[in-house]
Every structure is written in structure tokens, then in C-alpha cells.
Amino acid sequence: MRAAIVGTGAIGRVHARLIADLGGELVGVCGRTGQAAAAFSKAPAYDDFNLMLNEQKPDVVHVCTPNRFHAEQTIAAFRAGAHVLCEKPMAVSTQEAARMIEAAEATGRIGAVAYCYRGYPIVRELRTRVREGAFGEIWRVAGAYLSQDVFETSAYQWHFTPGLCGPSYALMDIGIHWFDLVQYILGEPVETLSARFNTRRPKRTWLGGPGQGPRPDGIPGSDGGIDVGVGLEEQADILFSLRGGASGTCSVSVVSPGNANHIAISVDGSSAGFDWQQEEAATYVERGSGHKILRYRDKSRLDPAEQAVILTGPGNPDGYLEAFRTVVAESWAAMQGEAGQEYPSFGAGLIGLELVEAAISSASSHAERSIEVSPERFRRAYQL
Ligand SMILES: NC(=O)c1ccc[n+]([C@@H]2O[C@H](COP(=O)([O-])OP(=O)(O)OC[C@H]3O[C@@H](n4cnc5c(N)ncnc54)[C@H](O)[C@@H]3O)[C@@H](O)[C@H]2O)c1
């Protein structure tokens, strides 16, 4: 694949590595400045995204910019004939996401969302086992996505700069991964939810460091910093139900001390349960009446179609980069026309944003909200 990247930050570097690893050719990199793009790699560097599209005509564009740019860059890439692998959240609103899906359909291109945690072999194994009925009827789903990204009072990320992040921070930034994973593993949509949002540090100071983005509006203080009032949630607690009748809770925070990237999922079913967490992604705990077993990856419990794309053999601990690589490899295979290839679709990205918007509405009104996803739309979005 002739691939281009827009956005030269932390996740852009991961994408560059995976593109190289998958034998792709990096044909262009677009940054906020040409200098940032030139420092990023040896590929042709741009600060004008449309110029890069016109000159390089990439097969695929990896969109790795702050959230608010995803929609316009994705639509421009589709119109230039490229497929798109877009970082999550795929957009900052459901309206934008719908426009992106329309553009994909109009141009016959494929849009995939970088739901990288789907690529862990154990996540695949759990999904297969749920489908086979190993846990019975699903009753309870709980867990958390906790990070300390902005725990420090002095921490500032572009997410705080008005307009760059969208209408939600913690839930849309990391919680969206958790809900995608749960819907992916269990094969059912979230149907209703009640949310509580909290902002723990209502004032942040932009100092212009890496990852802090462009200067926000405001008058600099004596340290050159600009104070920004934070309106978005740093903690989101969600009580929800799934279509099949399960209910549960998810706690999401970007101010959780000591938790660098803690993703945990715990499920009880009518015959067994399981617990998985991303920091120990190569194992899970299976629970039955009166016992708990630590399980390692086992070929016999994995769908044979999925074994092919997983690079490492069982017994080798599975890492974040391999998981991400699997998701990019599958998305590229779909873009290259492989029939029936699974990948995180824009349809799934849209459902995630519907959930975020329902949670925002619930948190502000203190009322339960429904998410209207027909069985057919969910089936298509999650390729069931
Ligand atoms: N899949 C994941 O788990 C994961 C992890 C981290 C980030 N992300 C997502 O990736 C995106 C980027 O996050 P990040 O952590 O890399 O942020 P970052 O701040 O490290 O990088 C963003 C980069 O985009 C550049 N940029 C800003 N506006 C631009 C524009 N108009 N054109 C070109 N470049 C522009 C910035 O200069 C910066 O280099 C976000 O949407 C984020 O949610 C996803």
C-alpha cells in the first residue's frame, strides 16, 4: 500500500512504524508545519494536506490529527481516491461521522477506525467463546478505562483547547475504546445508559509544550502560560444495559493516579464468567462455579480465520504493537478488496459517537437515554 500520514504526533509515529512493518510505502507526511513533517520521516513532507493528496495519490491515508480535523481530512482523502484509516474518535459528532460514511459510500472507498485493542488474540478468543456460548447468557458486564494522562495539575493536552477535542474528553477519548471492545466481544449493542460526568481540575494552563497543540485564545500570564477553563469531563461513570438483557457499569477517567492505560472488562454469564485486562493482555481469568482458572492463548479456542493474521505464536506475550498491527493489516486487506474481511468499520465508529452523545445528554439531564441501533445496522457495523 502507498500510505500517507496526516498528524505527526504520538500516534502518528505508531502508524508509521506499522506501515513499515506491513511492507507499506510511506509516500507522504503532512504535519501542522512542514518542519514537523520533515522531521518525522524521510517521506515527502507537507503542511498542505490537499497538495499531498494531489501529488502523492496515496492508496490509504492514516488520519492521526486531533479529533476535530478527522472529518474534513477523511472526506478530502476519499474524494482524492484514497481509503482511510482514521484515529478514534472518528469525528467529533454523529453528524460528521454520518457525512464521512456518505463520502465513503459515494466514492467506493473504505473507512476504518483505529480500534487497536480489538487486535489482541485474547480479545479474539473471548469473542469466539462468547459466540460459541461458553459463558451462557450474558448477565453482567463491568469494567473501566483509567489513565493518568492529565492527573498532574500542570498537565495540558490539546484536548483542553476549546474546539480541538469535541464535546467530551474522557469518554470520547478512551471510554469509546472500552465500549467498542465490549460490543465487539459480546456482539450486542448498548441500548440504554445513564451517565455522570465530573471535571476534577477545572483550570489548566497551556505552556506550549509537546502535545499541547496551538496556542489557545487568552492573555499570557507572567510564565507565558495561558489559563484555560476546562468544561469537558475528566471522569465519566456509565450505568448501561445491552440489547440481550445484560447490565453493567463502566468507569472512565483521565485523572486516575498511577493508571497509565488500565483497561479492564469483567463479564458474568449464566454458565461462566471472565475477566481480562489490557496490561496483562496475554491472559484472562475464566470463572466457573467454585473455581477460577488463568487461561493463556490457545489455538484450539481461536477462530482459524483469525489465526492467520496473528503474527506471534501462543506462549509469546502479546503486545500493543502486534494488536494494533493486526487491526491495520485487516483494514488494509479490506481496502485491497479481500471479500468478507473484518475490520473496525466507520459504522462501529458512528455507534461509538452515538453512545457518547447519549451519555452527554444523560449527564446533563440526569436521565436515562436510549441509543437507537437497529439489529441490522449493528450487524453490519460489527460485521456479524
Ligand atoms: N488508537 C489509540 O489508542 C490512540 C492513542 C492515542 C491517540 N489517538 C488519537 O490520535 C489522534 C492524535 O492524537 P495524538 O495523541 O497523536 O496527539 P498529538 O498531539 O501527539 O499529535 C497530533 C499531531 O497532529 C498535528 N496536527 C494538528 N493539526 C494538524 C493539521 N490540521 N494538519 C496536520 N497535522 C496537524 C500536531 O502538530 C501533532 O503533531 C487523536 O484523535 C487521538 O484521539 C488514538
PDB file of C-alpha atoms in Angstrom, residues 21-304:
ATOM      1  CA  ASP A  21       6.167  -3.303   9.303  1.00  0.00           C
ATOM      2  CA  LEU A  22       3.347  -4.263   6.933  1.00  0.00           C
ATOM      3  CA  GLY A  23       5.502  -3.535   3.893  1.00  0.00           C
ATOM      4  CA  GLY A  24       3.710  -0.289   3.050  1.00  0.00           C
ATOM      5  CA  GLU A  25       5.460   2.609   1.404  1.00  0.00           C
ATOM      6  CA  LEU A  26       5.157   5.927   3.238  1.00  0.00           C
ATOM      7  CA  VAL A  27       4.629   8.295   0.304  1.00  0.00           C
ATOM      8  CA  GLY A  28       3.807  11.475   2.201  1.00  0.00           C
ATOM      9  CA  VAL A  29       3.539  13.001   5.646  1.00  0.00           C
ATOM     10  CA  CYS A  30       1.544  16.115   6.445  1.00  0.00           C
ATOM     11  CA  GLY A  31       2.079  17.996   9.688  1.00  0.00           C
ATOM     12  CA  ARG A  32       0.798  21.205  11.183  1.00  0.00           C
ATOM     13  CA  THR A  33       4.051  22.639   9.899  1.00  0.00           C
ATOM     14  CA  GLY A  34       6.285  21.441   7.064  1.00  0.00           C
ATOM     15  CA  GLN A  35       9.146  21.376   9.552  1.00  0.00           C
ATOM     16  CA  ALA A  36       7.332  18.877  11.796  1.00  0.00           C
ATOM     17  CA  ALA A  37       6.558  16.714   8.768  1.00  0.00           C
ATOM     18  CA  ALA A  38      10.168  16.828   7.549  1.00  0.00           C
ATOM     19  CA  ALA A  39      11.478  15.846  10.983  1.00  0.00           C
ATOM     20  CA  PHE A  40       9.054  12.912  11.122  1.00  0.00           C
ATOM     21  CA  SER A  41      10.475  10.711   8.356  1.00  0.00           C
ATOM     22  CA  LYS A  42      12.291  10.699   5.043  1.00  0.00           C
ATOM     23  CA  ALA A  43       8.977  10.671   3.146  1.00  0.00           C
ATOM     24  CA  PRO A  44       7.942  13.792   1.208  1.00  0.00           C
ATOM     25  CA  ALA A  45       6.862  16.371   3.791  1.00  0.00           C
ATOM     26  CA  TYR A  46       3.855  18.684   3.528  1.00  0.00           C
ATOM     27  CA  ASP A  47       1.947  21.252   5.501  1.00  0.00           C
ATOM     28  CA  ASP A  48      -0.849  21.283   2.913  1.00  0.00           C
ATOM     29  CA  PHE A  49      -2.979  18.157   3.099  1.00  0.00           C
ATOM     30  CA  ASN A  50      -4.741  18.599  -0.256  1.00  0.00           C
ATOM     31  CA  LEU A  51      -1.439  19.186  -2.010  1.00  0.00           C
ATOM     32  CA  MET A  52      -0.129  15.920  -0.536  1.00  0.00           C
ATOM     33  CA  LEU A  53      -3.246  14.082  -1.768  1.00  0.00           C
ATOM     34  CA  ASN A  54      -2.931  15.547  -5.267  1.00  0.00           C
ATOM     35  CA  GLU A  55       0.800  14.990  -5.625  1.00  0.00           C
ATOM     36  CA  GLN A  56       1.136  11.574  -3.982  1.00  0.00           C
ATOM     37  CA  LYS A  57      -2.238   9.963  -4.743  1.00  0.00           C
ATOM     38  CA  PRO A  58      -1.911   7.542  -1.791  1.00  0.00           C
ATOM     39  CA  ASP A  59      -3.883   4.285  -1.627  1.00  0.00           C
ATOM     40  CA  VAL A  60      -4.600   4.929   2.036  1.00  0.00           C
ATOM     41  CA  VAL A  61      -4.384   7.907   4.365  1.00  0.00           C
ATOM     42  CA  HIS A  62      -3.832   7.364   8.091  1.00  0.00           C
ATOM     43  CA  VAL A  63      -5.545  10.263   9.861  1.00  0.00           C
ATOM     44  CA  CYS A  64      -3.649  10.928  13.112  1.00  0.00           C
ATOM     45  CA  THR A  65      -4.557  14.542  13.860  1.00  0.00           C
ATOM     46  CA  PRO A  66      -6.571  15.964  16.770  1.00  0.00           C
ATOM     47  CA  ASN A  67     -10.219  14.906  16.640  1.00  0.00           C
ATOM     48  CA  ARG A  68     -11.713  17.989  15.070  1.00  0.00           C
ATOM     49  CA  PHE A  69      -9.739  17.532  11.842  1.00  0.00           C
ATOM     50  CA  HIS A  70     -10.721  13.889  11.262  1.00  0.00           C
ATOM     51  CA  ALA A  71     -13.908  14.522   9.275  1.00  0.00           C
ATOM     52  CA  GLU A  72     -12.633  17.116   6.811  1.00  0.00           C
ATOM     53  CA  GLN A  73      -9.353  15.244   6.203  1.00  0.00           C
ATOM     54  CA  THR A  74     -11.123  11.906   5.785  1.00  0.00           C
ATOM     55  CA  ILE A  75     -13.647  13.278   3.307  1.00  0.00           C
ATOM     56  CA  ALA A  76     -10.886  15.004   1.321  1.00  0.00           C
ATOM     57  CA  ALA A  77      -8.917  11.738   1.228  1.00  0.00           C
ATOM     58  CA  PHE A  78     -11.929   9.761  -0.024  1.00  0.00           C
ATOM     59  CA  ARG A  79     -12.524  12.367  -2.749  1.00  0.00           C
ATOM     60  CA  ALA A  80      -8.891  12.005  -3.800  1.00  0.00           C
ATOM     61  CA  GLY A  81      -9.455   8.258  -4.223  1.00  0.00           C
ATOM     62  CA  ALA A  82      -7.754   7.039  -1.028  1.00  0.00           C
ATOM     63  CA  HIS A  83      -9.040   4.684   1.636  1.00  0.00           C
ATOM     64  CA  VAL A  84      -8.798   5.979   5.212  1.00  0.00           C
ATOM     65  CA  LEU A  85      -7.635   4.528   8.469  1.00  0.00           C
ATOM     66  CA  CYS A  86      -8.856   7.154  10.919  1.00  0.00           C
ATOM     67  CA  GLU A  87      -7.875   7.519  14.527  1.00  0.00           C
ATOM     68  CA  LYS A  88     -10.588   7.361  17.146  1.00  0.00           C
ATOM     69  CA  PRO A  89     -12.902   9.073  17.794  1.00  0.00           C
ATOM     70  CA  MET A  90     -13.624   9.044  14.067  1.00  0.00           C
ATOM     71  CA  ALA A  91     -15.223  12.512  14.374  1.00  0.00           C
ATOM     72  CA  VAL A  92     -16.470  14.958  16.970  1.00  0.00           C
ATOM     73  CA  SER A  93     -20.175  14.421  16.279  1.00  0.00           C
ATOM     74  CA  THR A  94     -22.547  11.871  14.820  1.00  0.00           C
ATOM     75  CA  GLN A  95     -23.417  14.343  12.030  1.00  0.00           C
ATOM     76  CA  GLU A  96     -19.772  14.488  10.975  1.00  0.00           C
ATOM     77  CA  ALA A  97     -19.460  10.704  11.183  1.00  0.00           C
ATOM     78  CA  ALA A  98     -22.564  10.298   9.007  1.00  0.00           C
ATOM     79  CA  ARG A  99     -21.034  12.635   6.399  1.00  0.00           C
ATOM     80  CA  MET A 100     -17.838  10.575   6.434  1.00  0.00           C
ATOM     81  CA  ILE A 101     -19.829   7.388   5.850  1.00  0.00           C
ATOM     82  CA  GLU A 102     -21.727   9.046   2.987  1.00  0.00           C
ATOM     83  CA  ALA A 103     -18.422  10.143   1.430  1.00  0.00           C
ATOM     84  CA  ALA A 104     -17.039   6.594   1.716  1.00  0.00           C
ATOM     85  CA  GLU A 105     -20.135   5.202   0.007  1.00  0.00           C
ATOM     86  CA  ALA A 106     -20.143   7.878  -2.708  1.00  0.00           C
ATOM     87  CA  THR A 107     -16.504   7.237  -3.582  1.00  0.00           C
ATOM     88  CA  GLY A 108     -16.500   3.461  -3.051  1.00  0.00           C
ATOM     89  CA  ARG A 109     -13.671   3.746  -0.538  1.00  0.00           C
ATOM     90  CA  ILE A 110     -13.293   2.047   2.849  1.00  0.00           C
ATOM     91  CA  GLY A 111     -13.015   3.859   6.161  1.00  0.00           C
ATOM     92  CA  ALA A 112     -11.621   2.007   9.171  1.00  0.00           C
ATOM     93  CA  VAL A 113     -11.291   3.238  12.763  1.00  0.00           C
ATOM     94  CA  ALA A 114      -8.097   2.547  14.731  1.00  0.00           C
ATOM     95  CA  TYR A 115      -9.785   0.476  17.444  1.00  0.00           C
ATOM     96  CA  CYS A 116      -6.420  -1.117  18.098  1.00  0.00           C
ATOM     97  CA  TYR A 117      -7.345  -3.151  21.199  1.00  0.00           C
ATOM     98  CA  ARG A 118      -9.551  -5.390  19.076  1.00  0.00           C
ATOM     99  CA  GLY A 119      -6.355  -6.943  17.741  1.00  0.00           C
ATOM    100  CA  TYR A 120      -5.298  -8.817  20.879  1.00  0.00           C
ATOM    101  CA  PRO A 121      -5.508 -12.582  20.339  1.00  0.00           C
ATOM    102  CA  ILE A 122      -7.195 -12.996  23.730  1.00  0.00           C
ATOM    103  CA  VAL A 123      -9.878 -10.493  22.739  1.00  0.00           C
ATOM    104  CA  ARG A 124     -10.483 -12.627  19.632  1.00  0.00           C
ATOM    105  CA  GLU A 125     -10.534 -15.788  21.723  1.00  0.00           C
ATOM    106  CA  LEU A 126     -13.085 -14.302  24.120  1.00  0.00           C
ATOM    107  CA  ARG A 127     -15.258 -13.157  21.229  1.00  0.00           C
ATOM    108  CA  THR A 128     -15.184 -16.628  19.685  1.00  0.00           C
ATOM    109  CA  ARG A 129     -16.019 -18.257  23.007  1.00  0.00           C
ATOM    110  CA  VAL A 130     -18.914 -15.867  23.667  1.00  0.00           C
ATOM    111  CA  ARG A 131     -20.291 -16.730  20.217  1.00  0.00           C
ATOM    112  CA  GLU A 132     -19.962 -20.433  20.993  1.00  0.00           C
ATOM    113  CA  GLY A 133     -21.978 -19.899  24.185  1.00  0.00           C
ATOM    114  CA  ALA A 134     -19.131 -20.806  26.575  1.00  0.00           C
ATOM    115  CA  PHE A 135     -20.351 -18.264  29.132  1.00  0.00           C
ATOM    116  CA  GLY A 136     -24.090 -18.822  28.640  1.00  0.00           C
ATOM    117  CA  GLU A 137     -26.481 -15.890  28.628  1.00  0.00           C
ATOM    118  CA  ILE A 138     -24.579 -12.697  29.439  1.00  0.00           C
ATOM    119  CA  TRP A 139     -25.842 -11.107  32.661  1.00  0.00           C
ATOM    120  CA  ARG A 140     -23.281  -8.563  33.890  1.00  0.00           C
ATOM    121  CA  VAL A 141     -20.593  -6.504  32.177  1.00  0.00           C
ATOM    122  CA  ALA A 142     -18.366  -4.163  34.127  1.00  0.00           C
ATOM    123  CA  GLY A 143     -15.013  -2.534  33.933  1.00  0.00           C
ATOM    124  CA  ALA A 144     -13.029   0.577  33.490  1.00  0.00           C
ATOM    125  CA  TYR A 145     -10.716   2.540  31.258  1.00  0.00           C
ATOM    126  CA  LEU A 146      -8.458   4.579  33.512  1.00  0.00           C
ATOM    127  CA  SER A 147      -5.484   6.747  32.621  1.00  0.00           C
ATOM    128  CA  GLN A 148      -3.399   9.325  34.395  1.00  0.00           C
ATOM    129  CA  ASP A 149      -2.932  11.318  31.181  1.00  0.00           C
ATOM    130  CA  VAL A 150      -3.800  14.636  32.825  1.00  0.00           C
ATOM    131  CA  PHE A 151      -3.709  13.717  36.520  1.00  0.00           C
ATOM    132  CA  GLU A 152      -0.997  16.284  37.256  1.00  0.00           C
ATOM    133  CA  THR A 153      -2.380  19.761  37.825  1.00  0.00           C
ATOM    134  CA  SER A 154       0.321  21.022  35.460  1.00  0.00           C
ATOM    135  CA  ALA A 155      -0.651  18.608  32.651  1.00  0.00           C
ATOM    136  CA  TYR A 156      -2.094  20.120  29.497  1.00  0.00           C
ATOM    137  CA  GLN A 157      -3.141  18.385  26.289  1.00  0.00           C
ATOM    138  CA  TRP A 158      -4.714  19.831  23.160  1.00  0.00           C
ATOM    139  CA  HIS A 159      -7.957  18.220  24.356  1.00  0.00           C
ATOM    140  CA  PHE A 160      -8.384  21.193  26.726  1.00  0.00           C
ATOM    141  CA  THR A 161      -8.076  23.793  23.972  1.00  0.00           C
ATOM    142  CA  PRO A 162     -11.644  24.685  23.015  1.00  0.00           C
ATOM    143  CA  GLY A 163     -12.680  23.256  19.656  1.00  0.00           C
ATOM    144  CA  LEU A 164      -9.962  20.607  19.155  1.00  0.00           C
ATOM    145  CA  CYS A 165     -11.355  17.678  21.096  1.00  0.00           C
ATOM    146  CA  GLY A 166     -15.140  17.759  20.640  1.00  0.00           C
ATOM    147  CA  PRO A 167     -17.917  17.731  23.236  1.00  0.00           C
ATOM    148  CA  SER A 168     -16.433  15.049  25.543  1.00  0.00           C
ATOM    149  CA  TYR A 169     -12.933  14.226  26.773  1.00  0.00           C
ATOM    150  CA  ALA A 170     -12.586  11.066  28.888  1.00  0.00           C
ATOM    151  CA  LEU A 171     -15.475   9.138  27.367  1.00  0.00           C
ATOM    152  CA  MET A 172     -14.791  10.104  23.766  1.00  0.00           C
ATOM    153  CA  ASP A 173     -11.019   9.753  24.072  1.00  0.00           C
ATOM    154  CA  ILE A 174     -10.676   6.434  25.884  1.00  0.00           C
ATOM    155  CA  GLY A 175     -14.117   5.245  27.020  1.00  0.00           C
ATOM    156  CA  ILE A 176     -15.056   4.871  23.353  1.00  0.00           C
ATOM    157  CA  HIS A 177     -12.431   2.085  23.067  1.00  0.00           C
ATOM    158  CA  TRP A 178     -13.944   0.256  26.064  1.00  0.00           C
ATOM    159  CA  PHE A 179     -17.465   0.328  24.683  1.00  0.00           C
ATOM    160  CA  ASP A 180     -16.247  -0.768  21.265  1.00  0.00           C
ATOM    161  CA  LEU A 181     -14.418  -3.722  22.829  1.00  0.00           C
ATOM    162  CA  VAL A 182     -17.448  -4.775  24.859  1.00  0.00           C
ATOM    163  CA  GLN A 183     -19.777  -4.565  21.853  1.00  0.00           C
ATOM    164  CA  TYR A 184     -17.178  -6.373  19.723  1.00  0.00           C
ATOM    165  CA  ILE A 185     -16.605  -9.228  22.195  1.00  0.00           C
ATOM    166  CA  LEU A 186     -20.242  -9.669  23.200  1.00  0.00           C
ATOM    167  CA  GLY A 187     -21.803  -8.981  19.782  1.00  0.00           C
ATOM    168  CA  GLU A 188     -24.571  -6.822  21.252  1.00  0.00           C
ATOM    169  CA  PRO A 189     -25.168  -3.073  21.264  1.00  0.00           C
ATOM    170  CA  VAL A 190     -25.545  -0.852  24.297  1.00  0.00           C
ATOM    171  CA  GLU A 191     -29.224   0.037  24.353  1.00  0.00           C
ATOM    172  CA  THR A 192     -29.712   2.388  27.314  1.00  0.00           C
ATOM    173  CA  LEU A 193     -27.385   4.311  29.599  1.00  0.00           C
ATOM    174  CA  SER A 194     -27.194   6.785  32.461  1.00  0.00           C
ATOM    175  CA  ALA A 195     -24.051   8.845  32.819  1.00  0.00           C
ATOM    176  CA  ARG A 196     -22.387  11.004  35.465  1.00  0.00           C
ATOM    177  CA  PHE A 197     -19.618  13.332  34.309  1.00  0.00           C
ATOM    178  CA  ASN A 198     -17.078  15.130  36.511  1.00  0.00           C
ATOM    179  CA  THR A 199     -14.344  17.648  35.842  1.00  0.00           C
ATOM    180  CA  ARG A 200     -11.781  17.374  38.637  1.00  0.00           C
ATOM    181  CA  ARG A 201      -9.356  20.126  37.704  1.00  0.00           C
ATOM    182  CA  PRO A 202     -11.401  22.963  36.222  1.00  0.00           C
ATOM    183  CA  LYS A 203      -8.429  25.145  35.241  1.00  0.00           C
ATOM    184  CA  ARG A 204      -5.446  24.117  33.111  1.00  0.00           C
ATOM    185  CA  THR A 205      -2.526  26.141  31.830  1.00  0.00           C
ATOM    186  CA  TRP A 206      -1.200  25.900  28.287  1.00  0.00           C
ATOM    187  CA  LEU A 207       2.571  26.359  28.133  1.00  0.00           C
ATOM    188  CA  GLY A 208       3.188  25.336  24.534  1.00  0.00           C
ATOM    189  CA  GLY A 209       4.939  22.028  25.211  1.00  0.00           C
ATOM    190  CA  PRO A 210       4.783  18.929  23.005  1.00  0.00           C
ATOM    191  CA  GLY A 211       1.259  17.574  22.595  1.00  0.00           C
ATOM    192  CA  GLN A 212      -0.308  20.803  23.899  1.00  0.00           C
ATOM    193  CA  GLY A 213      -1.332  21.981  20.431  1.00  0.00           C
ATOM    194  CA  PRO A 214      -1.533  25.538  19.120  1.00  0.00           C
ATOM    195  CA  ARG A 215      -1.866  28.494  21.451  1.00  0.00           C
ATOM    196  CA  PRO A 216      -5.419  28.869  22.782  1.00  0.00           C
ATOM    197  CA  ASP A 217      -7.121  32.285  22.968  1.00  0.00           C
ATOM    198  CA  GLY A 218      -6.329  34.226  26.125  1.00  0.00           C
ATOM    199  CA  ILE A 219      -3.861  36.585  27.714  1.00  0.00           C
ATOM    200  CA  PRO A 220      -0.498  35.053  28.700  1.00  0.00           C
ATOM    201  CA  GLY A 221       0.438  35.199  32.401  1.00  0.00           C
ATOM    202  CA  SER A 222       3.904  36.049  33.724  1.00  0.00           C
ATOM    203  CA  ASP A 223       5.110  32.482  32.965  1.00  0.00           C
ATOM    204  CA  GLY A 224       3.915  32.813  29.357  1.00  0.00           C
ATOM    205  CA  GLY A 225       1.152  30.306  30.074  1.00  0.00           C
ATOM    206  CA  ILE A 226      -2.490  30.774  29.128  1.00  0.00           C
ATOM    207  CA  ASP A 227      -5.153  29.663  31.584  1.00  0.00           C
ATOM    208  CA  VAL A 228      -7.979  27.653  30.064  1.00  0.00           C
ATOM    209  CA  GLY A 229     -11.228  26.800  31.828  1.00  0.00           C
ATOM    210  CA  VAL A 230     -11.998  23.096  31.404  1.00  0.00           C
ATOM    211  CA  GLY A 231     -15.600  22.308  30.632  1.00  0.00           C
ATOM    212  CA  LEU A 232     -15.190  18.713  29.431  1.00  0.00           C
ATOM    213  CA  GLU A 233     -15.438  15.684  31.695  1.00  0.00           C
ATOM    214  CA  GLU A 234     -12.284  14.055  33.056  1.00  0.00           C
ATOM    215  CA  GLN A 235     -14.285  11.273  34.683  1.00  0.00           C
ATOM    216  CA  ALA A 236     -17.340   9.526  33.233  1.00  0.00           C
ATOM    217  CA  ASP A 237     -19.278   6.829  35.057  1.00  0.00           C
ATOM    218  CA  ILE A 238     -21.808   4.968  32.979  1.00  0.00           C
ATOM    219  CA  LEU A 239     -24.580   2.571  34.003  1.00  0.00           C
ATOM    220  CA  PHE A 240     -25.846   0.733  30.939  1.00  0.00           C
ATOM    221  CA  SER A 241     -27.806  -2.170  29.513  1.00  0.00           C
ATOM    222  CA  LEU A 242     -27.109  -4.311  26.460  1.00  0.00           C
ATOM    223  CA  ARG A 243     -29.739  -5.474  23.997  1.00  0.00           C
ATOM    224  CA  GLY A 244     -29.524  -9.076  25.172  1.00  0.00           C
ATOM    225  CA  GLY A 245     -30.528  -8.108  28.736  1.00  0.00           C
ATOM    226  CA  ALA A 246     -27.132  -7.774  30.425  1.00  0.00           C
ATOM    227  CA  SER A 247     -26.471  -4.696  32.515  1.00  0.00           C
ATOM    228  CA  GLY A 248     -23.343  -3.177  33.906  1.00  0.00           C
ATOM    229  CA  THR A 249     -21.127  -0.230  34.639  1.00  0.00           C
ATOM    230  CA  CYS A 250     -18.027   1.367  33.212  1.00  0.00           C
ATOM    231  CA  SER A 251     -15.812   3.908  34.943  1.00  0.00           C
ATOM    232  CA  VAL A 252     -13.656   6.113  32.741  1.00  0.00           C
ATOM    233  CA  SER A 253     -11.063   8.603  33.922  1.00  0.00           C
ATOM    234  CA  VAL A 254      -8.105  10.543  32.561  1.00  0.00           C
ATOM    235  CA  VAL A 255      -7.148  11.683  36.081  1.00  0.00           C
ATOM    236  CA  SER A 256      -6.631   8.293  37.715  1.00  0.00           C
ATOM    237  CA  PRO A 257      -3.319   8.337  39.630  1.00  0.00           C
ATOM    238  CA  GLY A 258      -0.884   5.604  38.659  1.00  0.00           C
ATOM    239  CA  ASN A 259      -3.032   4.128  35.918  1.00  0.00           C
ATOM    240  CA  ALA A 260      -1.130   4.651  32.685  1.00  0.00           C
ATOM    241  CA  ASN A 261      -3.546   2.734  30.473  1.00  0.00           C
ATOM    242  CA  HIS A 262      -5.746   0.426  32.504  1.00  0.00           C
ATOM    243  CA  ILE A 263      -8.488  -1.302  30.508  1.00  0.00           C
ATOM    244  CA  ALA A 264     -10.467  -3.935  32.364  1.00  0.00           C
ATOM    245  CA  ILE A 265     -13.508  -5.959  31.342  1.00  0.00           C
ATOM    246  CA  SER A 266     -15.363  -8.317  33.638  1.00  0.00           C
ATOM    247  CA  VAL A 267     -18.287 -10.425  32.448  1.00  0.00           C
ATOM    248  CA  ASP A 268     -20.631 -12.828  34.203  1.00  0.00           C
ATOM    249  CA  GLY A 269     -22.824 -15.192  32.248  1.00  0.00           C
ATOM    250  CA  SER A 270     -25.349 -17.842  33.232  1.00  0.00           C
ATOM    251  CA  SER A 271     -22.723 -20.609  32.988  1.00  0.00           C
ATOM    252  CA  ALA A 272     -19.319 -18.904  33.432  1.00  0.00           C
ATOM    253  CA  GLY A 273     -17.550 -15.577  33.581  1.00  0.00           C
ATOM    254  CA  PHE A 274     -14.283 -13.961  32.557  1.00  0.00           C
ATOM    255  CA  ASP A 275     -12.004 -11.072  33.493  1.00  0.00           C
ATOM    256  CA  TRP A 276      -9.472  -9.506  31.115  1.00  0.00           C
ATOM    257  CA  GLN A 277      -7.220  -6.525  31.390  1.00  0.00           C
ATOM    258  CA  GLN A 278      -5.049  -4.884  28.803  1.00  0.00           C
ATOM    259  CA  GLU A 279      -1.941  -4.560  30.971  1.00  0.00           C
ATOM    260  CA  GLU A 280      -1.796  -8.358  31.087  1.00  0.00           C
ATOM    261  CA  ALA A 281      -3.271  -8.880  27.657  1.00  0.00           C
ATOM    262  CA  ALA A 282      -1.882 -12.354  27.061  1.00  0.00           C
ATOM    263  CA  THR A 283      -4.065 -13.994  29.713  1.00  0.00           C
ATOM    264  CA  TYR A 284      -7.565 -13.908  31.114  1.00  0.00           C
ATOM    265  CA  VAL A 285      -9.293 -15.388  34.096  1.00  0.00           C
ATOM    266  CA  GLU A 286     -12.128 -17.774  33.414  1.00  0.00           C
ATOM    267  CA  ARG A 287     -14.521 -18.310  36.286  1.00  0.00           C
ATOM    268  CA  GLY A 288     -16.937 -21.193  36.807  1.00  0.00           C
ATOM    269  CA  SER A 289     -18.976 -22.138  39.844  1.00  0.00           C
ATOM    270  CA  GLY A 290     -16.419 -22.586  42.638  1.00  0.00           C
ATOM    271  CA  HIS A 291     -13.264 -22.083  40.574  1.00  0.00           C
ATOM    272  CA  LYS A 292     -11.097 -19.585  38.726  1.00  0.00           C
ATOM    273  CA  ILE A 293      -8.585 -20.538  36.008  1.00  0.00           C
ATOM    274  CA  LEU A 294      -5.853 -18.391  34.496  1.00  0.00           C
ATOM    275  CA  ARG A 295      -6.016 -19.018  30.756  1.00  0.00           C
ATOM    276  CA  TYR A 296      -3.298 -18.412  28.190  1.00  0.00           C
ATOM    277  CA  ARG A 297      -3.919 -18.155  24.471  1.00  0.00           C
ATOM    278  CA  ASP A 298      -4.822 -21.473  22.946  1.00  0.00           C
ATOM    279  CA  LYS A 299      -5.024 -22.136  19.221  1.00  0.00           C
ATOM    280  CA  SER A 300      -7.902 -24.509  19.707  1.00  0.00           C
ATOM    281  CA  ARG A 301     -10.020 -21.704  21.158  1.00  0.00           C
ATOM    282  CA  LEU A 302      -9.304 -19.248  18.320  1.00  0.00           C
ATOM    283  CA  ASP A 303     -11.243 -18.957  15.093  1.00  0.00           C
ATOM    284  CA  PRO A 304      -8.942 -20.444  12.379  1.00  0.00           C
TER     285      PRO A 304
END
